[in-house]
Coordinates of C-alpha atoms and ligand atoms in Angstrom, one line a residue:
M1 CA -25.3 -86.0 -68.3
R2 CA -27.7 -83.9 -70.4
R3 CA -30.6 -84.7 -68.1
E4 CA -28.4 -83.8 -65.1
R5 CA -27.7 -80.4 -66.6
F6 CA -31.3 -79.9 -67.4
K7 CA -32.3 -80.7 -63.9
L8 CA -29.7 -78.4 -62.6
L9 CA -30.9 -75.6 -64.8
L10 CA -34.5 -76.1 -63.7
K11 CA -33.4 -76.3 -60.0
E12 CA -31.6 -72.9 -60.3
N13 CA -34.3 -71.2 -62.2
L14 CA -37.0 -72.7 -60.0
L15 CA -35.5 -70.9 -57.1
T16 CA -35.5 -67.5 -58.9
L17 CA -39.1 -68.1 -60.0
L18 CA -40.1 -68.9 -56.4
T19 CA -38.3 -65.8 -55.1
I20 CA -40.0 -63.5 -57.6
T21 CA -43.3 -65.2 -56.6
G22 CA -42.2 -64.3 -53.0
V23 CA -41.8 -60.7 -53.9
I24 CA -45.2 -60.5 -55.6
G25 CA -46.9 -62.6 -53.0
G26 CA -45.4 -60.3 -50.3
I27 CA -46.8 -57.2 -51.9
A28 CA -50.2 -58.8 -52.5
L29 CA -50.4 -60.2 -49.0
G30 CA -49.2 -57.0 -47.4
I31 CA -51.8 -54.9 -49.3
G32 CA -54.5 -57.5 -48.6
L33 CA -53.8 -58.0 -45.0
R34 CA -53.8 -54.2 -44.3
E35 CA -57.6 -54.3 -44.6
I36 CA -58.1 -56.9 -41.9
P37 CA -58.0 -54.9 -38.7
A38 CA -61.5 -53.7 -38.2
E39 CA -62.7 -50.1 -38.9
G40 CA -59.4 -48.4 -39.9
G41 CA -57.6 -50.2 -37.1
K42 CA -53.9 -51.0 -37.5
W43 CA -51.8 -54.0 -37.0
T44 CA -50.0 -53.7 -33.7
P45 CA -46.2 -53.5 -33.8
R46 CA -46.2 -56.9 -32.0
E47 CA -48.2 -58.5 -34.8
V48 CA -46.0 -57.0 -37.4
A49 CA -42.9 -58.3 -35.6
Y50 CA -44.4 -61.8 -35.6
I51 CA -45.1 -61.6 -39.3
N52 CA -41.6 -60.3 -39.9
F53 CA -40.0 -63.2 -37.9
V54 CA -39.2 -65.5 -40.8
G55 CA -37.8 -62.5 -42.9
D56 CA -35.8 -61.5 -39.9
I57 CA -34.2 -64.9 -39.6
F58 CA -33.3 -64.8 -43.3
L59 CA -31.8 -61.4 -42.9
R60 CA -29.7 -62.4 -39.9
M61 CA -28.3 -65.3 -41.9
L62 CA -27.3 -63.1 -44.8
K63 CA -25.8 -60.6 -42.5
A64 CA -23.8 -63.3 -40.7
L65 CA -22.2 -64.1 -44.0
I66 CA -21.0 -60.6 -44.8
L67 CA -17.9 -60.4 -42.6
P68 CA -16.5 -63.8 -43.5
L69 CA -17.4 -63.3 -47.1
I70 CA -15.7 -59.9 -47.6
I71 CA -12.5 -60.8 -45.7
T72 CA -12.0 -64.2 -47.3
S73 CA -13.0 -63.0 -50.8
L74 CA -10.8 -59.9 -50.8
I75 CA -7.7 -61.7 -49.3
S76 CA -8.0 -64.7 -51.7
A77 CA -8.7 -62.7 -54.8
V78 CA -6.0 -60.0 -54.3
G79 CA -3.6 -62.7 -53.0
C80 CA -3.7 -64.7 -56.2
L81 CA -3.1 -61.7 -58.5
D82 CA 0.2 -59.9 -58.8
L83 CA 0.3 -56.4 -57.6
S84 CA 0.2 -54.7 -61.0
L85 CA -2.8 -56.7 -62.1
S86 CA -4.8 -56.1 -59.0
G87 CA -3.9 -52.4 -59.4
K88 CA -5.2 -52.5 -62.9
I89 CA -8.4 -54.3 -62.0
G90 CA -9.0 -52.1 -59.0
G91 CA -8.3 -49.0 -61.1
R92 CA -10.8 -50.1 -63.8
A93 CA -13.4 -50.8 -61.2
V94 CA -13.0 -47.4 -59.5
L95 CA -13.1 -45.7 -63.0
Y96 CA -16.4 -47.5 -63.7
Y97 CA -17.8 -46.6 -60.2
I98 CA -17.0 -42.9 -60.5
T99 CA -18.2 -42.6 -64.1
T100 CA -21.5 -44.4 -63.5
T101 CA -22.2 -42.6 -60.3
I102 CA -21.7 -39.2 -61.9
M103 CA -24.0 -40.3 -64.8
A104 CA -26.6 -41.3 -62.3
V105 CA -26.4 -37.9 -60.5
I106 CA -26.6 -36.1 -63.9
L107 CA -29.7 -38.1 -64.9
G108 CA -31.4 -37.4 -61.6
I109 CA -30.7 -33.7 -61.9
I110 CA -31.9 -33.4 -65.5
L111 CA -35.2 -35.1 -64.4
V112 CA -35.8 -33.1 -61.3
V113 CA -34.9 -29.8 -62.9
T114 CA -37.1 -30.3 -65.9
I115 CA -40.1 -32.0 -64.2
Q116 CA -40.0 -29.8 -61.1
P117 CA -41.9 -32.1 -58.8
G118 CA -41.4 -29.7 -55.9
K119 CA -43.2 -26.8 -57.6
G120 CA -46.8 -27.7 -56.8
A121 CA -46.3 -29.8 -53.8
E122 CA -47.1 -28.6 -50.3
A123 CA -44.5 -28.7 -47.6
T124 CA -46.0 -30.9 -44.9
S125 CA -43.4 -32.6 -42.7
T126 CA -43.6 -35.8 -40.9
E127 CA -42.2 -36.1 -37.4
V128 CA -38.7 -37.6 -37.6
T129 CA -37.8 -39.9 -34.8
G130 CA -34.3 -40.2 -33.5
E131 CA -31.9 -37.5 -32.6
T132 CA -30.4 -35.2 -35.1
R133 CA -26.7 -35.1 -34.9
N134 CA -24.5 -32.0 -35.1
V135 CA -22.0 -32.7 -37.8
T136 CA -20.0 -30.8 -40.3
T137 CA -19.2 -32.3 -43.7
T138 CA -15.5 -31.9 -43.1
D139 CA -15.6 -34.0 -39.9
T140 CA -17.7 -36.7 -41.7
L141 CA -15.2 -37.0 -44.5
L142 CA -12.2 -37.0 -42.1
D143 CA -13.9 -39.8 -40.1
L144 CA -14.2 -41.7 -43.3
V145 CA -10.5 -41.5 -43.8
R146 CA -9.8 -42.3 -40.2
N147 CA -12.0 -45.3 -40.4
M148 CA -9.9 -46.6 -43.2
F149 CA -7.1 -47.1 -40.7
P150 CA -8.6 -48.9 -37.7
P151 CA -6.2 -49.1 -34.8
N152 CA -7.6 -52.5 -33.7
L153 CA -8.9 -55.0 -36.3
V154 CA -11.1 -56.9 -33.8
Q155 CA -12.7 -53.7 -32.7
A156 CA -13.2 -52.8 -36.4
C157 CA -15.6 -55.8 -36.7
L158 CA -17.8 -54.2 -34.1
Q159 CA -17.3 -50.4 -33.9
Q160 CA -16.4 -47.4 -36.0
F161 CA -15.0 -44.0 -35.1
Q162 CA -17.1 -40.9 -35.0
T163 CA -16.2 -37.3 -34.3
V164 CA -18.5 -35.6 -31.8
L165 CA -18.9 -31.9 -31.4
V166 CA -19.3 -30.5 -27.9
P167 CA -20.7 -27.0 -27.3
P168 CA -18.4 -24.6 -25.4
K169 CA -19.0 -24.7 -21.7
H170 CA -19.3 -20.9 -21.3
N171 CA -21.9 -20.8 -24.1
P172 CA -23.9 -24.0 -24.5
H173 CA -26.2 -22.4 -27.1
E174 CA -23.4 -21.4 -29.5
Q175 CA -24.7 -21.7 -33.0
D176 CA -21.4 -21.7 -34.9
L177 CA -20.2 -25.3 -35.0
N178 CA -16.6 -24.0 -35.7
L179 CA -16.5 -22.8 -32.1
W180 CA -17.5 -26.2 -30.6
S181 CA -14.8 -28.4 -29.4
V182 CA -14.0 -31.7 -31.1
S183 CA -13.7 -35.1 -29.5
G184 CA -14.3 -38.6 -30.7
K185 CA -16.0 -41.8 -29.7
Y186 CA -16.5 -45.3 -31.1
T187 CA -20.1 -46.2 -32.0
D188 CA -21.7 -49.5 -32.7
G189 CA -21.5 -50.8 -36.3
M190 CA -19.0 -52.7 -38.3
N191 CA -16.1 -50.5 -39.7
I192 CA -16.5 -51.8 -43.1
I193 CA -14.1 -49.4 -44.9
G194 CA -11.4 -50.3 -42.4
L195 CA -11.9 -54.0 -42.9
V196 CA -11.9 -53.8 -46.7
V197 CA -8.7 -51.8 -46.6
A198 CA -7.1 -54.2 -44.2
A199 CA -8.1 -57.3 -46.2
I200 CA -6.7 -55.7 -49.4
V201 CA -3.4 -54.9 -47.8
F202 CA -3.2 -58.4 -46.4
G203 CA -3.9 -59.8 -49.8
I204 CA -1.2 -57.7 -51.4
A205 CA 1.2 -58.9 -48.8
L206 CA 0.3 -62.6 -49.6
S207 CA 0.8 -62.0 -53.2
S208 CA 4.2 -60.4 -52.8
L209 CA 5.4 -63.2 -50.6
K210 CA 4.2 -65.7 -53.2
E211 CA 5.5 -69.3 -52.7
E212 CA 6.4 -68.6 -49.0
V213 CA 2.8 -68.3 -48.0
Q214 CA 1.0 -70.7 -50.3
V215 CA -0.7 -72.4 -47.4
V216 CA -2.1 -69.2 -46.0
L217 CA -3.4 -68.2 -49.4
K218 CA -4.9 -71.6 -50.0
F219 CA -6.5 -71.4 -46.6
F220 CA -8.3 -68.2 -47.4
Q221 CA -9.3 -69.5 -50.9
Q222 CA -10.9 -72.6 -49.4
L223 CA -12.5 -70.6 -46.6
S224 CA -14.0 -68.3 -49.2
H225 CA -15.2 -71.3 -51.1
T226 CA -16.8 -72.6 -47.9
V227 CA -18.6 -69.4 -47.2
M228 CA -20.1 -69.5 -50.7
K229 CA -21.3 -73.0 -50.0
V230 CA -23.2 -71.8 -47.0
T231 CA -24.5 -68.9 -49.1
G232 CA -25.9 -71.4 -51.5
W233 CA -27.9 -72.9 -48.6
V234 CA -29.2 -69.6 -47.2
I235 CA -30.4 -68.6 -50.7
W236 CA -33.0 -71.4 -50.5
L237 CA -34.7 -69.4 -47.8
S238 CA -35.1 -66.3 -50.0
P239 CA -38.6 -66.9 -51.3
L240 CA -40.1 -67.1 -47.8
G241 CA -37.7 -64.5 -46.4
V242 CA -38.5 -61.8 -48.9
L243 CA -42.2 -62.6 -48.7
F244 CA -42.4 -62.0 -45.0
L245 CA -40.1 -59.0 -45.1
I246 CA -42.2 -57.3 -47.7
T247 CA -45.5 -58.2 -46.1
A248 CA -44.4 -57.0 -42.7
K249 CA -43.1 -53.7 -44.1
L250 CA -46.4 -53.0 -45.9
L251 CA -48.4 -53.7 -42.7
E252 CA -46.2 -51.4 -40.8
M253 CA -46.7 -48.4 -43.0
D254 CA -49.2 -45.6 -42.5
D255 CA -51.9 -44.9 -45.1
L256 CA -50.2 -45.5 -48.4
G257 CA -52.7 -43.5 -50.5
V258 CA -52.1 -40.3 -48.5
V259 CA -48.4 -40.6 -48.6
F260 CA -48.2 -41.1 -52.4
G261 CA -50.8 -38.5 -53.0
K262 CA -48.6 -35.8 -51.5
L263 CA -45.3 -37.0 -52.6
G264 CA -46.5 -38.8 -55.7
L265 CA -44.6 -36.9 -58.4
Y266 CA -41.4 -36.8 -56.3
F267 CA -41.7 -40.5 -55.9
A268 CA -42.3 -41.1 -59.6
V269 CA -39.4 -38.9 -60.7
T270 CA -36.9 -40.5 -58.2
A271 CA -38.0 -44.1 -58.8
G272 CA -38.2 -43.6 -62.5
G273 CA -34.7 -42.1 -62.6
I274 CA -33.3 -44.9 -60.5
L275 CA -34.9 -47.6 -62.6
F276 CA -34.0 -46.0 -65.9
H277 CA -30.4 -45.8 -64.8
G278 CA -30.3 -49.4 -63.6
F279 CA -32.4 -51.0 -66.3
V280 CA -31.6 -48.9 -69.4
I281 CA -28.3 -46.9 -69.0
L282 CA -26.2 -49.5 -67.2
P283 CA -27.3 -52.4 -69.4
S284 CA -26.5 -50.3 -72.5
I285 CA -23.0 -49.6 -71.2
L286 CA -22.6 -53.4 -70.6
F287 CA -23.7 -54.1 -74.1
I288 CA -21.6 -51.4 -75.7
L289 CA -18.4 -52.4 -73.8
T290 CA -18.7 -56.2 -73.7
R291 CA -21.4 -57.2 -76.3
K292 CA -23.0 -59.4 -73.7
N293 CA -26.8 -59.7 -73.8
P294 CA -27.9 -57.4 -71.0
A295 CA -31.4 -58.9 -70.7
R296 CA -29.9 -62.3 -70.0
F297 CA -27.4 -60.8 -67.6
I298 CA -30.2 -59.2 -65.6
A299 CA -32.4 -62.3 -65.7
N300 CA -29.4 -64.2 -64.3
M301 CA -29.2 -61.7 -61.4
G302 CA -32.9 -62.2 -60.6
Q303 CA -32.2 -63.8 -57.3
A304 CA -30.0 -60.9 -56.2
I305 CA -32.5 -58.3 -57.4
A306 CA -35.3 -59.9 -55.4
T307 CA -33.2 -60.2 -52.3
A308 CA -32.1 -56.5 -52.7
F309 CA -35.7 -55.5 -53.0
G310 CA -36.8 -57.6 -50.0
T311 CA -34.0 -56.6 -47.6
S312 CA -33.2 -53.1 -48.8
S313 CA -29.6 -53.7 -48.0
S314 CA -27.0 -54.2 -50.7
S315 CA -24.5 -55.5 -48.1
A316 CA -26.9 -58.2 -46.9
T317 CA -27.5 -59.1 -50.6
L318 CA -23.7 -59.3 -51.3
P319 CA -23.5 -63.1 -50.8
V320 CA -26.4 -63.6 -53.2
T321 CA -24.9 -61.1 -55.7
M322 CA -21.6 -63.0 -55.7
Q323 CA -23.3 -66.3 -56.2
C324 CA -25.4 -65.1 -59.1
L325 CA -22.5 -63.4 -60.8
E326 CA -20.2 -66.4 -60.5
E327 CA -22.6 -69.3 -61.0
K328 CA -25.0 -67.9 -63.5
N329 CA -23.2 -65.1 -65.3
H330 CA -19.8 -66.9 -65.1
I331 CA -17.8 -63.9 -64.1
D332 CA -14.2 -64.8 -63.1
P333 CA -14.2 -65.2 -59.3
R334 CA -10.8 -63.4 -59.1
V335 CA -12.6 -60.3 -60.4
S336 CA -16.0 -60.7 -58.7
R337 CA -14.5 -61.5 -55.3
F338 CA -12.2 -58.5 -55.6
V339 CA -14.5 -55.8 -57.0
L340 CA -17.9 -56.8 -55.5
P341 CA -17.0 -56.1 -51.9
I342 CA -15.5 -52.8 -52.9
G343 CA -18.5 -52.0 -55.1
A344 CA -20.9 -52.8 -52.3
T345 CA -19.0 -50.4 -50.1
I346 CA -18.4 -47.4 -52.4
N347 CA -20.5 -47.8 -55.5
M348 CA -24.1 -46.7 -54.9
D349 CA -25.6 -45.2 -58.1
G350 CA -29.2 -45.4 -56.9
T351 CA -28.3 -43.6 -53.6
A352 CA -26.3 -40.9 -55.4
L353 CA -29.2 -40.2 -57.8
Y354 CA -31.7 -40.2 -55.0
E355 CA -29.7 -37.7 -52.8
A356 CA -29.3 -35.2 -55.6
V357 CA -33.0 -35.4 -56.6
A358 CA -34.1 -35.2 -52.9
A359 CA -32.0 -32.1 -52.2
I360 CA -33.3 -30.3 -55.3
F361 CA -36.9 -31.4 -54.6
I362 CA -36.7 -29.9 -51.1
A363 CA -35.2 -26.7 -52.5
Q364 CA -38.1 -26.4 -55.0
L365 CA -40.6 -27.1 -52.2
R366 CA -39.1 -24.4 -50.0
G367 CA -39.0 -22.0 -53.0
L368 CA -35.3 -21.7 -52.8
P369 CA -33.8 -20.8 -56.2
L370 CA -30.7 -22.7 -57.1
S371 CA -27.9 -21.3 -59.2
F372 CA -25.9 -23.5 -61.6
G373 CA -23.1 -23.5 -59.0
D374 CA -25.5 -24.8 -56.3
I375 CA -26.5 -27.7 -58.6
V376 CA -22.8 -28.5 -59.3
A377 CA -22.2 -28.4 -55.5
I378 CA -25.1 -30.8 -54.9
S379 CA -23.8 -33.2 -57.6
I380 CA -20.4 -33.3 -56.0
T381 CA -21.7 -33.8 -52.5
A382 CA -24.3 -36.4 -53.6
T383 CA -21.5 -38.4 -55.3
A384 CA -19.2 -38.0 -52.3
A385 CA -22.0 -39.0 -49.9
S386 CA -22.8 -42.1 -51.9
I387 CA -19.1 -43.1 -51.8
G388 CA -18.8 -42.5 -48.1
A389 CA -22.2 -43.7 -46.9
A390 CA -20.9 -47.1 -45.8
G391 CA -18.2 -45.4 -43.7
I392 CA -20.5 -43.1 -41.8
P393 CA -22.2 -44.3 -38.6
Q394 CA -26.0 -44.2 -38.9
A395 CA -25.5 -43.1 -42.6
G396 CA -28.9 -42.8 -44.4
L397 CA -30.1 -39.5 -43.1
V398 CA -26.7 -38.1 -42.2
T399 CA -25.5 -38.2 -45.8
L400 CA -28.6 -36.5 -47.1
V401 CA -28.1 -33.8 -44.4
M402 CA -24.7 -33.2 -45.9
V403 CA -26.2 -32.7 -49.3
L404 CA -28.9 -30.3 -48.0
D405 CA -26.2 -28.4 -46.1
T406 CA -24.4 -27.5 -49.3
V407 CA -27.3 -25.3 -50.3
G408 CA -28.1 -24.1 -46.8
L409 CA -31.2 -26.2 -46.2
P410 CA -31.8 -27.3 -42.6
A411 CA -31.4 -30.9 -41.5
E412 CA -35.0 -31.0 -40.4
D413 CA -36.2 -30.8 -44.0
V414 CA -35.2 -34.5 -44.4
S415 CA -38.6 -35.1 -42.7
L416 CA -40.4 -33.8 -45.9
I417 CA -39.5 -36.9 -47.9
I418 CA -39.1 -39.5 -45.2
A419 CA -42.6 -40.9 -45.8
V420 CA -41.7 -42.6 -49.1
D421 CA -38.1 -43.4 -48.3
W422 CA -38.7 -47.0 -47.3
L423 CA -39.9 -47.8 -50.8
L424 CA -37.3 -45.7 -52.6
D425 CA -34.7 -47.4 -50.5
R426 CA -35.7 -50.7 -52.1
F427 CA -35.3 -49.4 -55.6
R428 CA -32.0 -47.8 -54.7
T429 CA -30.7 -51.0 -53.3
V430 CA -31.7 -53.0 -56.4
V431 CA -29.9 -50.5 -58.7
N432 CA -26.9 -50.4 -56.3
V433 CA -26.6 -54.2 -56.5
L434 CA -27.1 -54.2 -60.3
G435 CA -24.5 -51.4 -60.7
D436 CA -21.9 -53.5 -58.8
S437 CA -22.7 -56.5 -60.9
F438 CA -22.4 -54.8 -64.3
G439 CA -19.2 -53.3 -63.0
A440 CA -17.7 -56.7 -62.2
A441 CA -18.7 -58.0 -65.6
I442 CA -17.2 -55.0 -67.4
V443 CA -14.0 -55.2 -65.4
A444 CA -13.8 -58.9 -66.0
H445 CA -14.2 -58.4 -69.7
Y446 CA -11.3 -55.9 -69.9
S447 CA -9.1 -58.0 -67.7
Q448 CA -9.7 -61.3 -69.5
K449 CA -6.4 -61.4 -71.3
E450 CA -4.3 -60.6 -68.3
L451 CA -6.1 -63.1 -66.2
A452 CA -5.7 -65.8 -68.8
A453 CA -1.9 -65.1 -68.8
I454 CA -1.6 -66.2 -65.2
P455 CA -0.4 -69.8 -65.7
P456 CA -2.6 -72.3 -63.8
R457 CA -0.3 -74.5 -61.7
E458 CA -2.1 -77.6 -62.4
E459 CA -4.1 -78.8 -65.3
A460 CA -7.1 -77.1 -63.9
Q461 CA -8.9 -76.6 -67.2
K462 CA -9.8 -80.3 -67.3
V463 CA -11.7 -80.1 -64.1
P464 CA -15.4 -80.4 -65.0
R465 CA -18.4 -79.1 -63.2
N466 CA -18.0 -80.7 -59.8
S467 CA -20.6 -82.4 -57.7
M468 CA -21.3 -79.2 -55.8
G469 CA -22.6 -77.6 -58.9
N470 CA -19.8 -75.1 -59.1
S471 CA -18.7 -74.0 -62.5
A472 CA -15.4 -75.0 -63.9
E473 CA -14.3 -71.5 -63.4
T474 CA -14.7 -71.6 -59.6
V475 CA -12.7 -74.8 -59.5
L476 CA -10.1 -73.2 -61.7
F477 CA -9.9 -70.4 -59.2
E478 CA -9.3 -72.9 -56.4
E479 CA -6.6 -74.6 -58.4
R480 CA -4.8 -71.4 -59.6
L481 CA -2.4 -71.7 -56.7
Ligands
LIG1 C1 -28.2 -50.1 -50.0 F1 -19.1 -54.8 -48.5 C2 -19.8 -55.1 -47.4 F2 -20.6 -56.1 -47.6 F3 -18.9 -55.5 -46.5 C3 -20.5 -53.9 -46.9 C4 -21.0 -54.0 -45.6 C5 -21.7 -52.9 -45.1 C6 -20.8 -52.9 -47.7 C7 -21.5 -51.8 -47.2 C8 -22.0 -51.8 -45.9 C9 -22.8 -50.7 -45.4 O1 -22.8 -50.5 -44.2 N1 -23.5 -50.0 -46.2 C10 -24.3 -48.9 -46.0 C11 -25.0 -48.4 -47.1 C12 -24.3 -48.3 -44.8 C13 -25.2 -47.2 -44.6 C14 -26.0 -46.7 -45.7 C15 -25.9 -47.3 -46.9 C16 -26.7 -46.9 -48.0 O2 -27.7 -47.8 -48.4 C17 -28.4 -47.7 -49.5 C18 -29.3 -46.5 -49.4 O3 -29.9 -46.3 -48.4 O4 -29.5 -45.9 -50.4 C19 -29.2 -49.0 -49.8 N2 -30.1 -49.3 -48.7 O5 -27.7 -50.2 -51.1 O6 -28.0 -50.9 -49.1

């Protein structure tokens, strides 16, 4: 039995070690291989695509898990809690999300205002590819709310709603967007906010019908369990996946030295702020509130951190995050499966910090003086943008445009910082994932008593670690019915 446990431990940590080796190997290989094309030549896009192939397959598998994972997790977790408890857990999670996001924004603002990376830098813009969209902040926020209520759930898996502005016929060059007419269209991309809301409502309905719908609840719990099983398999690809993703990305980039030379200080301030928030402030909050060892907690999330860095997508990382949180940090699945999908959708501390810093950096670069009111406005929009990002079609740039708009900076100025965005995105994603994980741990800690009070139907406590390597807690979750 002991040997078995030891083997299991080695097996789990071996994978994390391999994945971290994959990250480091990817960086080394990427930097090394850049030199290969002769005389300042570049790798062709085709060659880069070939190198990216394995990484792409890994990413596709992770993405395939997102939809089944969020639907089954939310329905089964909310379904097995009574309404008042899920309200409490949800409320605690949202309180944590808002507090930490605001803290991240404040940290970013303090750094960028004191260090002033935009003062000395020169304003050279890179060409932005892709159309710039005419949007107003109000329309974007209204779309977010509209997308919470999808008229067709099947369509919501594929498309989301977007308001489009059409210039008046008699004056196609009208500058004032208020005079444009408003229509709407569906654009490609999963309507994640709509699906999350629908799954929660469905879960609440199951929980209020109780005994009547035991079979349906059991069905979703077992489906959720099955999806996690597949996740466990996909995770074995992560060392190779992240290696190829990172190598390919590094080969694709233009001259790294030039880029960091110009934007070096901005990059350092943003990355420093993001990492300080994720690796100092949030762990301190975890320690103060739960007395858990934050270093251990972070080490247990290693797999998720490496995947976040490799994929730069916290939604693609979600299956891995859930696995690490439940299997290694032993967070109650009823909490993690409930709050993680919500966190992945609305809680993005790294993104919020980044947007605030970026907007103020651009203002400094343009020599635009900012009043205290401007800074407050930037903080509020950056927080709102990070909450709404997942609900906005082609988010990324659009949300930053919203923040720039609050202080009257033009959308084109996004191009000033685009050169280092691919790398900052990876740091943001890591901290977004960590933020969700700390949140789940804190919420689970405060909900411990209430969760324990839900009487297990069978003698589930006696169920040991099963053959699939799932913790007793996971089994307990299955048996709670
Ligand atoms: C970063 F919960 C899920 F899994 F269902 C879920 C699915 C999709 C959650 C979120 C999304 C989603 O579409 N998110 C999204 C996030 C969409 C657009 C932009 C962003 C912001 O992404 C971060 C950033 O750029 O700062 C970062 N790359 O955490 O993934």
